[in-house]
Structure formats: C-alpha cells, structure tokens
Short mmCIF file of C-alpha atoms and ligand atoms in Angstrom, two decimals:
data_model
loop_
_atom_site.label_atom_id
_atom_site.label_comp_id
_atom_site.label_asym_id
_atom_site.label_seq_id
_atom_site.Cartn_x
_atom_site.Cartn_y
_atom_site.Cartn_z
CA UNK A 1 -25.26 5.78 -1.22
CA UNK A 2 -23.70 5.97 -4.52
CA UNK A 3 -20.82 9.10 -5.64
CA UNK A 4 -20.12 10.62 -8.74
CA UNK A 5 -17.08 11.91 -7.70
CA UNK A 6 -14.15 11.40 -5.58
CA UNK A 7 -13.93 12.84 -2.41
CA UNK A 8 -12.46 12.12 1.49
CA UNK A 9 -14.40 13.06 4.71
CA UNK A 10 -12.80 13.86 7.84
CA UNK A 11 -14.73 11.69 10.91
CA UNK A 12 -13.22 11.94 13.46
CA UNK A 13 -9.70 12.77 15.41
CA UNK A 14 -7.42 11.31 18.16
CA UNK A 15 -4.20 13.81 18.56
CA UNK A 16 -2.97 13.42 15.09
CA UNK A 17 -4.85 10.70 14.29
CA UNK A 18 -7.63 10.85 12.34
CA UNK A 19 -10.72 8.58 10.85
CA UNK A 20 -12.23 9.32 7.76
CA UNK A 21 -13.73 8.71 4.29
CA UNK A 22 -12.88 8.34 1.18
CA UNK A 23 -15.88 8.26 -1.13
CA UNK A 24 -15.74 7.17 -5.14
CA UNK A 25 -18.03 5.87 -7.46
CA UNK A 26 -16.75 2.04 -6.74
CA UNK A 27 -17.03 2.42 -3.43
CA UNK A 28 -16.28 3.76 0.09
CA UNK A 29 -12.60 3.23 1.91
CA UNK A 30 -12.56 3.72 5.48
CA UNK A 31 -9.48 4.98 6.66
CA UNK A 32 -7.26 4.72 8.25
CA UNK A 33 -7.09 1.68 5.62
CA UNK A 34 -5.09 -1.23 4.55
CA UNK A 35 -4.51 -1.92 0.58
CA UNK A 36 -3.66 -5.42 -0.11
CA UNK A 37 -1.10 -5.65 -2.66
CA UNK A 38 -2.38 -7.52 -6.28
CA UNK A 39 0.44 -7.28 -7.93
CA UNK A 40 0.02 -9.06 -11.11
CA UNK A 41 -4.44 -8.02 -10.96
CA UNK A 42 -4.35 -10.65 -8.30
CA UNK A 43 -4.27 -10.86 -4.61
CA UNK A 44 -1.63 -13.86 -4.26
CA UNK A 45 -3.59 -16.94 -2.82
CA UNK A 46 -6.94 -15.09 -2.62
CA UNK A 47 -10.25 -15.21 -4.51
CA UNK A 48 -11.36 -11.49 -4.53
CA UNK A 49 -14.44 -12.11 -2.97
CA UNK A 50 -11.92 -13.68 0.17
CA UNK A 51 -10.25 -10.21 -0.02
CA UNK A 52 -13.19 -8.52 0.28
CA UNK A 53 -14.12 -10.87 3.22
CA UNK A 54 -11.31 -9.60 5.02
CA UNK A 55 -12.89 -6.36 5.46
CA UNK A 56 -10.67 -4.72 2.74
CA UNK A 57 -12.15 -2.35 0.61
CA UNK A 58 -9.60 -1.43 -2.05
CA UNK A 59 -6.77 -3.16 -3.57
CA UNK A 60 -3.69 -2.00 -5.29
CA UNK A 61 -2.15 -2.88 -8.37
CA UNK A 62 0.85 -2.71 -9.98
CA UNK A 63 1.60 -0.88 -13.38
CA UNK A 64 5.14 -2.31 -13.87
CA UNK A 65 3.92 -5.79 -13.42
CA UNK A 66 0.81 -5.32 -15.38
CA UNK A 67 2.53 -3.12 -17.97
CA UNK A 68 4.88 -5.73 -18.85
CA UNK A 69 1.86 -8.76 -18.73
CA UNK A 70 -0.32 -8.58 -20.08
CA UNK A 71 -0.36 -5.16 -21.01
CA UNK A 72 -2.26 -2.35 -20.35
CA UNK A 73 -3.43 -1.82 -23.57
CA UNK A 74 -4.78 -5.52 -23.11
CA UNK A 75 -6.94 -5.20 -20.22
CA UNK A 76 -8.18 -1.80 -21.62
CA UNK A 77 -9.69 -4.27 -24.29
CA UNK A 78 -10.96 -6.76 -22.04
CA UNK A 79 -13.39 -4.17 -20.25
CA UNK A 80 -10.39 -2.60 -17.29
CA UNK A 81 -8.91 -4.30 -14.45
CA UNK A 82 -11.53 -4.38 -12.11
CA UNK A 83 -13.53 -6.36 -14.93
CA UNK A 84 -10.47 -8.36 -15.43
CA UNK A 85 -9.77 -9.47 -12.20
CA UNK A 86 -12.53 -9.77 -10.59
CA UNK A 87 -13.04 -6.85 -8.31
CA UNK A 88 -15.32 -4.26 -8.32
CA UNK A 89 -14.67 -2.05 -5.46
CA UNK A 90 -11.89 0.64 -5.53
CA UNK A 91 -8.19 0.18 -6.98
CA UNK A 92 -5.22 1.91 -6.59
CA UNK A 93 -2.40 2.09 -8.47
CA UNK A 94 1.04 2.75 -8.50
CA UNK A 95 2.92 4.27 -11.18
CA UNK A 96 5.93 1.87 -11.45
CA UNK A 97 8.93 3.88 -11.20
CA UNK A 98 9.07 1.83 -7.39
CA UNK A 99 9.68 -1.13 -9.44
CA UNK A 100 11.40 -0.17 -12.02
CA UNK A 101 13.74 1.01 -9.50
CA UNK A 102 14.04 -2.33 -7.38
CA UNK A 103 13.46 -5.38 -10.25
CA UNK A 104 14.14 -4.21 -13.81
CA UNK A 105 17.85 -4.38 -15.42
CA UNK A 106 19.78 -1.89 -17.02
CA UNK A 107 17.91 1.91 -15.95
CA UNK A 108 18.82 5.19 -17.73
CA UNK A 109 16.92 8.00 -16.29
CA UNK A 110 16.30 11.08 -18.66
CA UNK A 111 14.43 14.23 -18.16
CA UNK A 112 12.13 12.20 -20.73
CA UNK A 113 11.46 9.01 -18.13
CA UNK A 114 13.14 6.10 -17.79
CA UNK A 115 14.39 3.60 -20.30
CA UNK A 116 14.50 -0.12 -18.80
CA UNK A 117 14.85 -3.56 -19.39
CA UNK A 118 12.02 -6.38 -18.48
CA UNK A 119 12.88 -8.49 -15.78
CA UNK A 120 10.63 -11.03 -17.04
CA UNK A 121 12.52 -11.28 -20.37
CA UNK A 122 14.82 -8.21 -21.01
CA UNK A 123 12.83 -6.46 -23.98
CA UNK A 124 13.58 -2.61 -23.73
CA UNK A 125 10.10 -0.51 -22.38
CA UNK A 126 10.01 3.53 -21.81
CA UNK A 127 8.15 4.88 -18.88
CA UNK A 128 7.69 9.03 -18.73
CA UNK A 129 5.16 10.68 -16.28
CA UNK A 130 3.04 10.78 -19.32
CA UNK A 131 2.89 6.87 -20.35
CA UNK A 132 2.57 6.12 -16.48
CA UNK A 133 -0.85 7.88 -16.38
CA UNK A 134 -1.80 6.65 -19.98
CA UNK A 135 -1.24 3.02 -18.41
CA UNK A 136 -3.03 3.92 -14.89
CA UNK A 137 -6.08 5.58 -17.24
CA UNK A 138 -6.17 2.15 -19.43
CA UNK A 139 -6.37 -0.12 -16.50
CA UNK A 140 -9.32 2.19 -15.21
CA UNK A 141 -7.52 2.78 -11.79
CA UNK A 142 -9.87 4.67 -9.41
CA UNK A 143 -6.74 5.84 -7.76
CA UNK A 144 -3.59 6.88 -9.33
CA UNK A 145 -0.14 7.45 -8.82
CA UNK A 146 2.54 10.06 -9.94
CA UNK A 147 5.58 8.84 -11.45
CA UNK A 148 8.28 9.79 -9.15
CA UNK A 149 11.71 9.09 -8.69
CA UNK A 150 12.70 6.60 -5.64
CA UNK A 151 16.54 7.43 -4.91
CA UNK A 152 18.22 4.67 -2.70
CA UNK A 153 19.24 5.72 0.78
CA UNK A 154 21.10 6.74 2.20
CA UNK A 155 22.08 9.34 -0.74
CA UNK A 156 23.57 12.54 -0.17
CA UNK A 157 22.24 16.11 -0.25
CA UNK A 158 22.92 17.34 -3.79
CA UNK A 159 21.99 13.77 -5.25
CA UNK A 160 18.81 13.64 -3.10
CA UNK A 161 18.20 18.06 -4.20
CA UNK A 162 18.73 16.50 -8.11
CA UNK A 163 16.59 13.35 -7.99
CA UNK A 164 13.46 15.20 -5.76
CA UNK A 165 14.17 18.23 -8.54
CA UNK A 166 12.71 15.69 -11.27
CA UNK A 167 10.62 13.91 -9.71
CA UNK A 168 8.61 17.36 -9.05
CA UNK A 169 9.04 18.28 -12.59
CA UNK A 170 7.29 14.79 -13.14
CA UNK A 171 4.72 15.43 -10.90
CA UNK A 172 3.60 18.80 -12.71
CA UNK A 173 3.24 16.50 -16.17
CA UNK A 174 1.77 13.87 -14.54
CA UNK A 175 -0.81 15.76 -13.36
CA UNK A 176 -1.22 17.49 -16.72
CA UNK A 177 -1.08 14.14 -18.35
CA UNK A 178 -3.98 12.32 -15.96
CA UNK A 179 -6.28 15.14 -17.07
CA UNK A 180 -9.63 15.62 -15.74
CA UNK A 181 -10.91 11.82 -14.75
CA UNK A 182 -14.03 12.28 -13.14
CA UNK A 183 -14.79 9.97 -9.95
CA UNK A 184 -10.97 9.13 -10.18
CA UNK A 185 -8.25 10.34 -8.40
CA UNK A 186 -4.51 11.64 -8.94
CA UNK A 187 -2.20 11.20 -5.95
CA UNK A 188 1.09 13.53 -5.89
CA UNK A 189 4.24 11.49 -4.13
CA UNK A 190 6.25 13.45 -1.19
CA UNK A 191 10.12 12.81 -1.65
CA UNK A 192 13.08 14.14 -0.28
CA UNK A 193 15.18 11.03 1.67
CA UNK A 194 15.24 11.74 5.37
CA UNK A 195 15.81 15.74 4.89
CA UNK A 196 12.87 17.59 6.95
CA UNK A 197 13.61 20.45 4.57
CA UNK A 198 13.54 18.58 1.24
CA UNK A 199 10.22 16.77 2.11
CA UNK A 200 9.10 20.47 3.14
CA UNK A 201 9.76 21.59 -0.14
CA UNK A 202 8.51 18.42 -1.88
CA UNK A 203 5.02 18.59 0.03
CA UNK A 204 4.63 22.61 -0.84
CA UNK A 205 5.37 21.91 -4.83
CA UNK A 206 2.83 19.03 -5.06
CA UNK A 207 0.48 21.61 -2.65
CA UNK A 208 1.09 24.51 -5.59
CA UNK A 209 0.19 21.57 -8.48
CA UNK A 210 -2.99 20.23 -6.38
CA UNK A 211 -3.47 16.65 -5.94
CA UNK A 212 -6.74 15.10 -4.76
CA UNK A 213 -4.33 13.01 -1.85
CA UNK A 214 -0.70 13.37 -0.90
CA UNK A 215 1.44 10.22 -0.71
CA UNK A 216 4.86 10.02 1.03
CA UNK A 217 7.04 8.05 -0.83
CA UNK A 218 10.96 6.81 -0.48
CA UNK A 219 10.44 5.28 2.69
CA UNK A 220 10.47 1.83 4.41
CA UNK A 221 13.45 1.77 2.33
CA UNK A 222 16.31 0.89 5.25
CA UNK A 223 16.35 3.77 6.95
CA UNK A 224 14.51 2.37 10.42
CA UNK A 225 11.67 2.96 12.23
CA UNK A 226 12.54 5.99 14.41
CA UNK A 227 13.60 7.62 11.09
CA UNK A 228 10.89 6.74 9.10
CA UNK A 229 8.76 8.41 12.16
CA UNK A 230 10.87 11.58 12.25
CA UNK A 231 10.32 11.98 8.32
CA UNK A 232 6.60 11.90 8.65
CA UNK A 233 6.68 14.59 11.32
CA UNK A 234 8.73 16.96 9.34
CA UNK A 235 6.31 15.94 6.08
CA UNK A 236 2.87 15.69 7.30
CA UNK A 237 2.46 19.47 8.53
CA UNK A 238 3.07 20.59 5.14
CA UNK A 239 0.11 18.40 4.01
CA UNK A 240 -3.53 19.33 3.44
CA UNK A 241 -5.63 18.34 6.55
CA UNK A 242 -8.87 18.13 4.21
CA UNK A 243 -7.20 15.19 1.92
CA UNK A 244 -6.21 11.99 2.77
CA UNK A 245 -2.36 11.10 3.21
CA UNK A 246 -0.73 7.77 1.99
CA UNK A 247 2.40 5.54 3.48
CA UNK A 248 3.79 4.02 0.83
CA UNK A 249 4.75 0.55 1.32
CA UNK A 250 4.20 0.12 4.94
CA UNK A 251 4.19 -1.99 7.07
CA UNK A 252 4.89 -4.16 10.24
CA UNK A 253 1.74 -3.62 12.61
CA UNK A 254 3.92 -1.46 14.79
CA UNK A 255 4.95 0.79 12.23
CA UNK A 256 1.05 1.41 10.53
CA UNK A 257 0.33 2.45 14.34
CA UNK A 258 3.26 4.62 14.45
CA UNK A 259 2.35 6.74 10.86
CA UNK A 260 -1.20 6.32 12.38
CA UNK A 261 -0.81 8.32 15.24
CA UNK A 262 1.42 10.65 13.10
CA UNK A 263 -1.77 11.47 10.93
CA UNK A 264 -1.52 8.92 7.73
CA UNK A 265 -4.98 7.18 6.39
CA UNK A 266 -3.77 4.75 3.82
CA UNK A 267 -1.11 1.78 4.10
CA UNK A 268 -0.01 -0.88 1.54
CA UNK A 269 2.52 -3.61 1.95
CA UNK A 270 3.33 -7.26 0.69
CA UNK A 271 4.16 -8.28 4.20
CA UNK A 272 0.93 -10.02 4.87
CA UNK A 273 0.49 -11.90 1.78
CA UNK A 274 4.09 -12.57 1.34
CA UNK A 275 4.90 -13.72 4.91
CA UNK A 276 1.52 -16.18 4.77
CA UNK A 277 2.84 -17.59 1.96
CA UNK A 278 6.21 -18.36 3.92
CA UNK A 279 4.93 -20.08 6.82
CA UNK A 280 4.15 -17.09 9.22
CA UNK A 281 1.25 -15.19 10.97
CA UNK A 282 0.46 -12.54 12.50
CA UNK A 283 -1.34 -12.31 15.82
CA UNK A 284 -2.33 -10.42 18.84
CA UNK A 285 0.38 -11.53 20.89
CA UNK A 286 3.58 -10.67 17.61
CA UNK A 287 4.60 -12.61 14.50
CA UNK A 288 4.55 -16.40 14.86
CA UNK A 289 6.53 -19.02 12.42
CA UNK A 290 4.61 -21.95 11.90
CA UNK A 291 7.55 -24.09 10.38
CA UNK A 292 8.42 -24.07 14.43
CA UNK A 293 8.07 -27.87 15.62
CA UNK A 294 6.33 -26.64 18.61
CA UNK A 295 3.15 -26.59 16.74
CA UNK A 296 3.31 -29.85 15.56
CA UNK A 297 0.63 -31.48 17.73
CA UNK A 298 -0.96 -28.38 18.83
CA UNK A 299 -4.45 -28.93 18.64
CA UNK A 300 -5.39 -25.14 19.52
CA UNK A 301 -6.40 -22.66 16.70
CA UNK A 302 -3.94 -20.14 15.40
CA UNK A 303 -5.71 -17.07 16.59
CA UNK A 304 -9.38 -18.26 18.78
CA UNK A 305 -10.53 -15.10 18.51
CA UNK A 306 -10.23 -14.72 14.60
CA UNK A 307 -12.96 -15.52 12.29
CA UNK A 308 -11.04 -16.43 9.30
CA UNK A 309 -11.40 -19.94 7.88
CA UNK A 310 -7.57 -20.94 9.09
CA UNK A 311 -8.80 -20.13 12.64
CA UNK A 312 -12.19 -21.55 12.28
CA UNK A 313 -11.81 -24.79 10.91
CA UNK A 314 -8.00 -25.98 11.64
CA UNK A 315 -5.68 -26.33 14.17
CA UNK A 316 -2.19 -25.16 14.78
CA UNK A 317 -1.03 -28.80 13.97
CA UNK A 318 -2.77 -28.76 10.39
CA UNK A 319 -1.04 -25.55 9.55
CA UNK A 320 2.04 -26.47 10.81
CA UNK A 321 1.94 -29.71 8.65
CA UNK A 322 0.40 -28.05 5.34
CA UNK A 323 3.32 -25.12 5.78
CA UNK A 324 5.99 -28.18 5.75
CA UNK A 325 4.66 -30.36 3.33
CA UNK A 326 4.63 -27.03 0.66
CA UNK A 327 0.71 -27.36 0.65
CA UNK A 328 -0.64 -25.02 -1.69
CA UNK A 329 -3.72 -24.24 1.13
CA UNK A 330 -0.96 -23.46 3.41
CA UNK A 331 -0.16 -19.77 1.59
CA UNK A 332 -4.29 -19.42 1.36
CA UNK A 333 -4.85 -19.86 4.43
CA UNK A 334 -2.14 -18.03 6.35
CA UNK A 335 -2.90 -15.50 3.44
CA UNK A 336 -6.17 -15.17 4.47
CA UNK A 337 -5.42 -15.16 7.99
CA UNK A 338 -2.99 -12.11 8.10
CA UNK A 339 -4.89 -10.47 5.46
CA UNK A 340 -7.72 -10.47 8.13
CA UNK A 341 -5.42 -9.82 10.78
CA UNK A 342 -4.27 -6.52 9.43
CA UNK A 343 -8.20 -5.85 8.33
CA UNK A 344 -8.86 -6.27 12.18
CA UNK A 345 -5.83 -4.46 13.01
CA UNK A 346 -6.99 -1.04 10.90
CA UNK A 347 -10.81 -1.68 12.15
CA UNK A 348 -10.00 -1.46 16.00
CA UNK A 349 -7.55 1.50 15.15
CA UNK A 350 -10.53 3.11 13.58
CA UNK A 351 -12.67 2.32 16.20
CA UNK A 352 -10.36 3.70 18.80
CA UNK A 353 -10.06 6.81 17.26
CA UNK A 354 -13.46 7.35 16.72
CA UNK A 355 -14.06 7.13 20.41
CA UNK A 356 -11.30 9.27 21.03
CA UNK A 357 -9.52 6.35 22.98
CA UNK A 358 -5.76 5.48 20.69
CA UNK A 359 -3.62 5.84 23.76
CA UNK A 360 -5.62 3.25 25.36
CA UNK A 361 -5.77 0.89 22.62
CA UNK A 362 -2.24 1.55 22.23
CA UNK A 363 -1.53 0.47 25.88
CA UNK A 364 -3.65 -2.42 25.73
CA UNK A 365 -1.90 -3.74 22.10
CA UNK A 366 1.05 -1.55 21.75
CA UNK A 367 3.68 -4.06 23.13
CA UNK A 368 2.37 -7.44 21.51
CA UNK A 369 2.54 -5.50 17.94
CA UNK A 370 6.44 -4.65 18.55
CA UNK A 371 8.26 -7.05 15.72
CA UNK A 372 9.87 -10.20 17.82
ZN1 LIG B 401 -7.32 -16.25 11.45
#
C-alpha cells in the first residue's frame, strides 16, 4: 500500500509500551525500530541491500559528515541520497549540531548558529537552524531533524536554562525553515540535561511549535542508565501519545528495552556496526569478544539460531581468526551479524507487545541482555 504522506499508527500497547507505524511514501517503519547508523551515506561494511536483509527498514544519515563530503549541494545534483547511496526505503537524518558538538575544532555558538572548523581539514563552515534544514531538504531526507543544542553533562542549572533557551528558539526557525515537505517529516528535539522540569518545559515548547515526532535528545551522554531512565519518565508524559517518540543515540540491548518499556518507538546507535567492526557480537546470552583465544578452535557457530551469513556459513574459529588477522570480512560479517541481532532484538520486542506479553519476554531475555 503506497502513502502520500507521512503519518504513525498506534498498534498496539503493553503498559507503556507501545507498537506502531510509521507510514511515508518510501516506505513503512515498524516500531518500536532500530536505525542503523550510515554515517558518511553508507552503512559501514554493508551493501544496502544486506541492511535491508537485516530486517531494517530505515537508515540514518549524518548531515555533518555529509555536509562536509561531499556536500549536500552535491548529492542534491546527483538525484538525493537515497539515489546516491543506494537505498530506497526511508532515511533519517540528523541535523549535525551532535557532531559538531563532539568532532569539529574550534565552536562559537551565536544566536545565528554555530561557526566551526572541519575535522576532516579545518576549513571554517556555518550551521544555523536554517542551513541545517536547507542541507536535510537537499539530501531528500524523509525524516528530519531540528538543530538543537547538545550541552555536555553534567552542566549546571542556569547553563543548562541558557543552552535549552536556544535550542527552543532554534526549534521554532527550524520548523519555519523545513516548510511544508509533503510525505516528509520534521522531528522537534527534547532537551533539558537530567532536570524533570527543564525537559517538561522543553517537551511543552516543541508541543506549542508542532512537530510530526518528538525526539529526546542530550542523552546517552555519561549520565548512566538509571538516569537516562528517570529522564524519560519525567519527558515522555509531556509527549503526544498519537506521534512517535525517538531515543537519540541509544543503545546497549538493555537500555533500548528499558526506553521501550518507558514508551519510545525509534532507536539509533553506532554500537552494532562499530563494535562488529572491533571484534565483538552480540548474542542471546550478552556481548561476546571474539579476539578471546577460547574461540580459536571452536567449531560451533556464533549464534545457531541466527540466520545471518556469519552464523550460517562459519564457525566461531573462522571469525575468531579473520577478527585477528584484520580481515576485512571480519567487520562484514560481525557487522552483519549484530546488525541482525538488534533487527531480531526490536522484532521479538514488537512481537511481545503486540501480544500483550513484554514482562514475559522480559523475564525470559531480560538478564542475558544486561551489558557483561
Ligand atoms: Zn548471526
């Protein structure tokens, strides 16, 4: 069934938990969902049609990265990113203040935007709400992102009252700047550290602007697990019910099923693709390193119940060997591998909730998730 516009359908719910929808003209997400991370309009180690084969059905991008290579302006000319790299379903964006945040030299923040060096080779760029969307609009993004402000925590009150101040200023002109995209999406960003209040306030202003999704950003930042929790129970009553909620930059198994059952539908994070491409997977029974010697002549598959090709077709032994030797089908195949992990992961958790059965799943897989 094809869409003309975007929109997100409420399923089913377990407690707070919920299973849903979101519909656009690229394509159905199921949620709750998983967004590999393609940075640079590529899935690290992974054809797209691999990704896909995971059971993913969106990916996200980076406009930082892609801003700086090979520019947006670029792609636009080439035909837009899907066209460009090779992937038709849904994309998501991000609006690059993260980044510019956490890799690019020398920052001065203005009420303008923010004035930064490349980290690739120091020329001076200017991001304001306004150029964010511009870039997210080039690129064709089905979904896109504010451009917020990410303060490092821990910060205190006034600094984090100043900094969530902008960033809702921001959100108002980015909003104004994205414009009316038909079948795409604008996503406001929920800030406001670890202060119930602040992220209160934050998730009424975006409410007042109107956002087609509601992300809630700043976290996974260093301020632990049970905090990250408490945040999303102060934030996530303040949130439409009838649009879908997004964790930025999460996470470990254990914490997607903790924001899960707190009400969130949409999760990215580099861990899968950057941990398989440093020697370690993810399974059923917690994380395992396959550097470890004890897998040197283990001729058992990694996971037996997984269908990915690392499971399938090689042992334990092989992908301890191809991880030492620096292989390069080492990181695809342990990319693969966790990629499909967290794909099964979100697809029982959907599953689950549909049947109205989380606490059980939870009991049965709760423990083995917990980080080792
Ligand atoms: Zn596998």
């Amino acid at each position: 069934m094809s869409v003309s516009e975007f929109g997100f359908e409420l399923l089913a719910r377990d407690g707070a938990a919920r299973a849903g929808a979101i519909r656009t003209p690229r394509g159905e997400i199921r949620t709750p969902a998983f967004m590999p991370v393609g940075t640079a309009a590529t899935v690290k180690a992974m054809l797209p049609q691999s990704v896909r084969e995971t059971g993913a059905d969106i990916v996200l991008g980076n406009t930082y990265h892609l801003m700086l290579r090979p520019g947006a302006e670029r792609i636009a000319r080439l035909g837009g990113l899907h066209k460009f790299m090779g992937w038709a379903r849904p994309i998501l964006t991000d609006s690059g203040g993260f980044q510019v945040m956490s890799l690019a030299g020398l920052r001065k923040i203005s009420e303008e935007g923010v004035r930064f060096q490349s980290h690739i080779d120091g020329h001076e760029e200017f991001l304001s709400p306004e150029r964010a969307m511009e870039i997210q609009r080039l690129l064709g993004s089905d979904i896109q992102m504010v451009l917020d402000e990410c303060p490092a925590l821990p910060a205190d009150r006034p600094a984090l009252e100043a900094s969530l101040a902008l960033s809702m200023r921001w959100a108002r002109r980015s909003k104004a700047a994205f414009g009316a995209q038909p079948g795409r999406a604008c996503f406001g960003i929920v800030q406001g550290g670890t202060l119930p209040d602040l992220r209160r306030r934050s998730a009424e202003a975006l409410r007042e602007i109107g956002f087609d999704g509601y992300a809630v950003g700043g976290l996974a930042v260093g301020e632990g697990q049970q905090a990250m929790f408490e945040t999303l129970e102060a934030t996530i009553p303040h949130l439409p019910a009838d649009q879908p909620r997004y964790l930025m930059g999460v996470g470990k198994p254990d914490d997607i099923v903790g924001a899960i059952l707190r009400g969130i539908d949409m999760f990215d994070c580099v861990l899968p693709t950057r941990s398989g491409r440093n020697g370690q997977a993810f399974t059923w029974d917690g994380p395992l390193n396959l550097k470890n010697a004890r897998h040197a002549e283990d001729p058992a598959p990694l996971d037996p119940a997984c269908r990915c090709p690392a499971c399938r077709q090689f042992s334990r032994a092989y992908l301890h060997h191809v991880v030492k030797a620096n292989e390069i089908i080492a990181a695809m195949l342990l990319t693969w591998h966790n990629l499909a992990f967290y794909q099964d992961l979100m697809a029982g958790l959907r599953a689950a909730i549909s049947e109205r059965r989380l606490n059980q799943w939870i009991a049965t897989h709760g423990r083995q998730l917990a980080p080792a």
